[in-house]
Amino acid sequence: MEFVTYEQEGFVGIVTINRPKALNALNSKVLEEIDEVFSNVNLEETRALILTGAGEKSFVAGADIGEMSTLTKEQGEAFGKKGNDVFRKIETFPIPVIAAVNGFALGGGCEISMSCDIRICSENAVFGQPEVGLGITPGFGGTQRLARIVGVGKAKEMIYAATNIKADEAYRIGLVNAVYPQTELMEMAKKLANKISKNAPIAVRACKKAINEGLDVDMDKAIVIEEKAFGSCFESEDQREGMNAFLEKRKVEGFKNR
């Protein structure tokens, strides 16, 4: 891998976009490497992922303008699909993904953070979809996920006016779950990932699947999705251990992911 690194710390995997001289901008190569890294995560050993950017200035400053500047209509659509396919893979990845946003998250950077389950950021983080100032629309899901996360009105304001927002505003509108000093960001991301990892992995995965799929359908269909997820957990050893530990007033000895 030239631009993406992966580390394993216990049950937590850390994916780092490592192109700091370009503020971790996304070109075709970076997208391909992100896709490859996610394809190779060992889901038997990994219960949560953290996605971040190298350096202290930028999470992901956006898609690579140099690469995009000469695209034709067909090539632009293909580049949008390439990014969307990777980001959708993150969004539907079986285990939770936490975005640790350490600086600029603009354009494709904001979009990749929104494909993660949870976003936390450093105090110097800046979010935005500045594409209309370049004569284009967001192309990696920005017009769709931002409205779903912060509401239609605020999303339209940010996108139409190419308005960037700082960390405190991102927290206020619900784009991020928490804001931390730069020096504490990864520590807090790992703390959250480890907290997730201590719970029953099969149940956590089922929750992610139920939430994601349920949001795309009406409530009558959504509760059926939940019922099936709920029922599926009763085939697991972890369910038996979790409930027995509760009834026996003891701590869970350790969920086995089976």
Short mmCIF file of C-alpha atoms in Angstrom, two decimals:
data_model
loop_
_atom_site.label_atom_id
_atom_site.label_comp_id
_atom_site.label_asym_id
_atom_site.label_seq_id
_atom_site.Cartn_x
_atom_site.Cartn_y
_atom_site.Cartn_z
CA MET A 1 0.00 0.00 0.00
CA GLU A 2 1.32 3.40 -1.00
CA PHE A 3 -1.29 5.69 0.55
CA VAL A 4 -3.29 3.66 3.10
CA THR A 5 -1.99 1.90 6.22
CA TYR A 6 -3.65 -0.62 8.51
CA GLU A 7 -2.85 -1.49 12.11
CA GLN A 8 -4.45 -4.01 14.43
CA GLU A 9 -4.73 -3.28 18.15
CA GLY A 10 -6.57 -6.13 19.82
CA PHE A 11 -10.09 -6.25 18.40
CA VAL A 12 -9.73 -2.78 16.82
CA GLY A 13 -8.41 -2.05 13.32
CA ILE A 14 -7.03 1.39 12.43
CA VAL A 15 -7.18 2.53 8.79
CA THR A 16 -5.09 5.64 8.03
CA ILE A 17 -5.19 7.56 4.76
CA ASN A 18 -1.52 8.45 4.47
CA ARG A 19 -0.98 11.14 1.87
CA PRO A 20 -0.23 14.13 4.10
CA LYS A 21 1.63 16.23 1.51
CA ALA A 22 -1.63 16.34 -0.48
CA LEU A 23 -3.68 16.75 2.74
CA ASN A 24 -4.79 13.12 2.22
CA ALA A 25 -6.77 14.01 -0.91
CA LEU A 26 -8.59 11.13 -2.60
CA ASN A 27 -7.45 10.10 -6.06
CA SER A 28 -8.22 6.84 -7.86
CA LYS A 29 -5.24 5.08 -6.28
CA VAL A 30 -6.24 6.06 -2.75
CA LEU A 31 -9.82 4.89 -3.35
CA GLU A 32 -8.55 1.57 -4.67
CA GLU A 33 -6.31 1.09 -1.64
CA ILE A 34 -9.12 1.93 0.81
CA ASP A 35 -11.28 -0.65 -0.96
CA GLU A 36 -8.50 -3.25 -0.74
CA VAL A 37 -7.85 -2.60 2.95
CA PHE A 38 -11.52 -3.05 3.83
CA SER A 39 -11.66 -6.22 1.72
CA ASN A 40 -8.82 -7.70 3.77
CA VAL A 41 -10.05 -6.91 7.29
CA ASN A 42 -10.21 -10.12 9.33
CA LEU A 43 -13.76 -10.09 10.65
CA GLU A 44 -13.05 -12.96 13.01
CA GLU A 45 -10.47 -10.87 14.86
CA THR A 46 -11.80 -7.34 14.33
CA ARG A 47 -14.89 -5.92 16.03
CA ALA A 48 -14.58 -2.19 15.22
CA LEU A 49 -12.60 0.03 12.87
CA ILE A 50 -11.23 3.56 13.15
CA LEU A 51 -10.72 5.59 9.97
CA THR A 52 -8.44 8.63 10.15
CA GLY A 53 -5.96 10.72 8.16
CA ALA A 54 -2.20 11.12 8.59
CA GLY A 55 -0.86 14.34 10.08
CA GLU A 56 -2.51 17.03 12.19
CA LYS A 57 -3.90 19.33 9.47
CA SER A 58 -6.23 17.15 7.48
CA PHE A 59 -8.48 14.12 7.71
CA VAL A 60 -9.22 14.18 3.97
CA ALA A 61 -9.15 17.57 2.23
CA GLY A 62 -11.31 16.30 -0.65
CA ALA A 63 -11.06 14.49 -3.94
CA ASP A 64 -7.98 15.20 -6.06
CA ILE A 65 -8.83 18.31 -8.13
CA GLY A 66 -5.86 17.71 -10.43
CA GLU A 67 -7.24 14.33 -11.41
CA MET A 68 -10.79 15.62 -11.81
CA SER A 69 -10.08 18.79 -13.78
CA THR A 70 -9.89 17.14 -17.22
CA LEU A 71 -12.65 14.54 -16.87
CA THR A 72 -15.37 14.18 -19.49
CA LYS A 73 -19.02 13.70 -18.55
CA GLU A 74 -18.67 9.92 -18.79
CA GLN A 75 -15.38 9.89 -16.88
CA GLY A 76 -16.88 12.13 -14.18
CA GLU A 77 -19.78 9.77 -13.70
CA ALA A 78 -17.40 6.80 -13.54
CA PHE A 79 -15.20 8.57 -10.96
CA GLY A 80 -18.32 9.33 -8.89
CA LYS A 81 -19.33 5.67 -9.03
CA LYS A 82 -15.82 4.59 -7.99
CA GLY A 83 -15.98 6.76 -4.88
CA ASN A 84 -19.58 5.85 -4.14
CA ASP A 85 -18.86 2.12 -4.37
CA VAL A 86 -16.02 2.43 -1.84
CA PHE A 87 -17.99 4.66 0.53
CA ARG A 88 -21.04 2.40 0.34
CA LYS A 89 -18.76 -0.50 1.22
CA ILE A 90 -17.72 1.38 4.37
CA GLU A 91 -21.32 2.29 5.18
CA THR A 92 -22.53 -1.30 4.89
CA PHE A 93 -19.37 -2.89 6.34
CA PRO A 94 -20.42 -5.60 8.83
CA ILE A 95 -18.71 -3.99 11.84
CA PRO A 96 -18.91 -0.39 13.12
CA VAL A 97 -16.55 2.20 11.62
CA ILE A 98 -15.60 5.32 13.59
CA ALA A 99 -14.27 8.36 11.72
CA ALA A 100 -11.61 10.18 13.77
CA VAL A 101 -11.62 13.49 11.90
CA ASN A 102 -8.33 15.26 12.57
CA GLY A 103 -8.59 18.51 10.59
CA PHE A 104 -10.04 19.27 7.17
CA ALA A 105 -12.95 17.09 6.04
CA LEU A 106 -14.00 18.82 2.85
CA GLY A 107 -15.77 17.45 -0.21
CA GLY A 108 -14.80 13.80 -0.42
CA GLY A 109 -13.44 14.05 3.11
CA CYS A 110 -16.80 15.07 4.52
CA GLU A 111 -18.41 12.38 2.38
CA ILE A 112 -16.17 9.54 3.54
CA SER A 113 -16.68 10.58 7.17
CA MET A 114 -20.45 10.43 6.63
CA SER A 115 -20.18 6.87 5.32
CA CYS A 116 -18.85 5.88 8.77
CA ASP A 117 -21.20 4.94 11.61
CA ILE A 118 -19.92 7.50 14.10
CA ARG A 119 -17.88 10.68 13.66
CA ILE A 120 -15.74 12.31 16.33
CA CYS A 121 -13.38 15.18 15.55
CA SER A 122 -10.56 17.37 16.79
CA GLU A 123 -11.07 21.01 17.70
CA ASN A 124 -9.40 22.13 14.45
CA ALA A 125 -11.75 20.07 12.24
CA VAL A 126 -13.53 21.81 9.35
CA PHE A 127 -16.39 20.18 7.44
CA GLY A 128 -17.93 21.22 4.15
CA GLN A 129 -19.10 20.41 0.64
CA PRO A 130 -17.44 23.17 -1.44
CA GLU A 131 -18.07 21.56 -4.84
CA VAL A 132 -20.40 24.17 -6.34
CA GLY A 133 -17.56 26.68 -6.08
CA LEU A 134 -15.65 24.42 -8.48
CA GLY A 135 -18.56 24.08 -10.89
CA ILE A 136 -19.58 20.56 -9.84
CA THR A 137 -21.92 18.80 -7.40
CA PRO A 138 -20.77 16.57 -4.55
CA GLY A 139 -20.07 13.25 -6.22
CA PHE A 140 -19.43 10.72 -3.46
CA GLY A 141 -22.77 10.81 -1.63
CA GLY A 142 -22.69 14.32 -0.18
CA THR A 143 -26.10 15.36 -1.51
CA GLN A 144 -27.64 12.23 0.01
CA ARG A 145 -25.95 11.55 3.37
CA LEU A 146 -25.61 15.13 4.60
CA ALA A 147 -29.37 15.70 4.34
CA ARG A 148 -30.06 12.44 6.14
CA ILE A 149 -27.68 13.30 8.98
CA VAL A 150 -28.23 17.03 9.63
CA GLY A 151 -31.60 17.64 7.96
CA VAL A 152 -32.55 18.90 4.53
CA GLY A 153 -32.49 22.63 5.23
CA LYS A 154 -29.02 22.74 6.77
CA ALA A 155 -27.63 20.39 4.12
CA LYS A 156 -28.98 22.56 1.31
CA GLU A 157 -27.50 25.67 2.93
CA MET A 158 -24.06 24.07 3.27
CA ILE A 159 -24.08 22.62 -0.25
CA TYR A 160 -25.67 25.52 -2.18
CA ALA A 161 -23.56 28.19 -0.45
CA ALA A 162 -20.41 26.02 -0.20
CA THR A 163 -20.36 26.88 3.51
CA ASN A 164 -17.68 25.26 5.64
CA ILE A 165 -18.38 24.71 9.33
CA LYS A 166 -16.03 24.31 12.28
CA ALA A 167 -16.04 21.57 14.89
CA ASP A 168 -18.39 23.29 17.35
CA GLU A 169 -21.01 23.87 14.65
CA ALA A 170 -20.61 20.29 13.38
CA TYR A 171 -21.34 19.09 16.90
CA ARG A 172 -24.31 21.45 17.30
CA ILE A 173 -26.04 20.16 14.15
CA GLY A 174 -25.30 16.50 14.88
CA LEU A 175 -22.70 15.91 12.19
CA VAL A 176 -20.24 14.72 14.85
CA ASN A 177 -20.84 12.97 18.18
CA ALA A 178 -18.02 14.67 20.09
CA VAL A 179 -15.16 17.18 19.80
CA TYR A 180 -11.77 16.62 21.45
CA PRO A 181 -8.39 18.34 21.61
CA GLN A 182 -6.17 17.15 18.76
CA THR A 183 -3.85 15.28 21.15
CA GLU A 184 -6.74 13.28 22.63
CA LEU A 185 -8.65 12.39 19.45
CA MET A 186 -7.15 8.97 18.68
CA GLU A 187 -7.15 8.00 22.34
CA MET A 188 -10.87 8.74 22.54
CA ALA A 189 -11.55 6.96 19.23
CA LYS A 190 -9.77 3.87 20.56
CA LYS A 191 -11.66 4.11 23.85
CA LEU A 192 -14.99 4.12 22.00
CA ALA A 193 -13.92 1.33 19.63
CA ASN A 194 -12.81 -0.83 22.56
CA LYS A 195 -16.08 -0.17 24.37
CA ILE A 196 -17.95 -1.38 21.28
CA SER A 197 -15.61 -4.38 20.99
CA LYS A 198 -16.43 -5.59 24.51
CA ASN A 199 -20.07 -6.15 23.58
CA ALA A 200 -21.42 -9.19 21.77
CA PRO A 201 -20.08 -8.84 18.18
CA ILE A 202 -22.96 -10.72 16.56
CA ALA A 203 -25.46 -8.44 18.29
CA VAL A 204 -23.53 -5.27 17.37
CA ARG A 205 -23.39 -6.35 13.71
CA ALA A 206 -27.10 -7.14 13.75
CA CYS A 207 -27.83 -3.68 15.21
CA LYS A 208 -25.83 -1.96 12.45
CA LYS A 209 -27.60 -3.95 9.75
CA ALA A 210 -31.03 -3.30 11.26
CA ILE A 211 -30.46 0.45 11.63
CA ASN A 212 -29.08 0.87 8.11
CA GLU A 213 -31.72 -1.24 6.39
CA GLY A 214 -34.57 0.06 8.54
CA LEU A 215 -33.89 3.69 7.63
CA ASP A 216 -34.52 2.90 3.97
CA VAL A 217 -38.03 1.51 4.43
CA ASP A 218 -41.28 2.46 6.17
CA MET A 219 -41.82 1.67 9.85
CA ASP A 220 -43.96 -1.44 9.28
CA LYS A 221 -41.17 -3.02 7.24
CA ALA A 222 -38.46 -1.66 9.54
CA ILE A 223 -39.78 -3.36 12.66
CA VAL A 224 -39.85 -6.69 10.79
CA ILE A 225 -36.14 -6.18 10.02
CA GLU A 226 -35.56 -5.64 13.74
CA GLU A 227 -37.61 -8.70 14.72
CA LYS A 228 -35.49 -10.90 12.46
CA ALA A 229 -32.25 -9.38 13.80
CA PHE A 230 -33.48 -9.88 17.36
CA GLY A 231 -34.45 -13.48 16.71
CA SER A 232 -31.16 -14.32 14.99
CA CYS A 233 -29.21 -13.49 18.16
CA PHE A 234 -30.87 -16.36 20.02
CA GLU A 235 -28.84 -18.84 17.96
CA SER A 236 -25.57 -17.53 19.44
CA GLU A 237 -23.41 -18.67 22.33
CA ASP A 238 -22.87 -15.00 23.17
CA GLN A 239 -26.60 -14.50 23.85
CA ARG A 240 -26.60 -17.42 26.26
CA GLU A 241 -23.47 -16.18 28.02
CA GLY A 242 -24.75 -12.59 28.21
CA MET A 243 -28.10 -13.55 29.71
CA ASN A 244 -26.68 -16.22 32.03
CA ALA A 245 -24.12 -13.73 33.35
CA PHE A 246 -26.93 -11.25 34.05
CA LEU A 247 -29.09 -13.83 35.82
CA GLU A 248 -26.12 -15.13 37.82
CA LYS A 249 -25.12 -11.56 38.75
CA ARG A 250 -21.63 -11.88 37.34
CA LYS A 251 -19.62 -10.18 34.62
CA VAL A 252 -19.54 -11.66 31.14
CA GLU A 253 -16.44 -13.81 30.84
CA GLY A 254 -15.81 -12.59 27.31
CA PHE A 255 -17.95 -12.72 24.20
CA LYS A 256 -16.66 -15.26 21.66
CA ASN A 257 -18.24 -13.91 18.45
CA ARG A 258 -20.18 -17.11 17.95
#
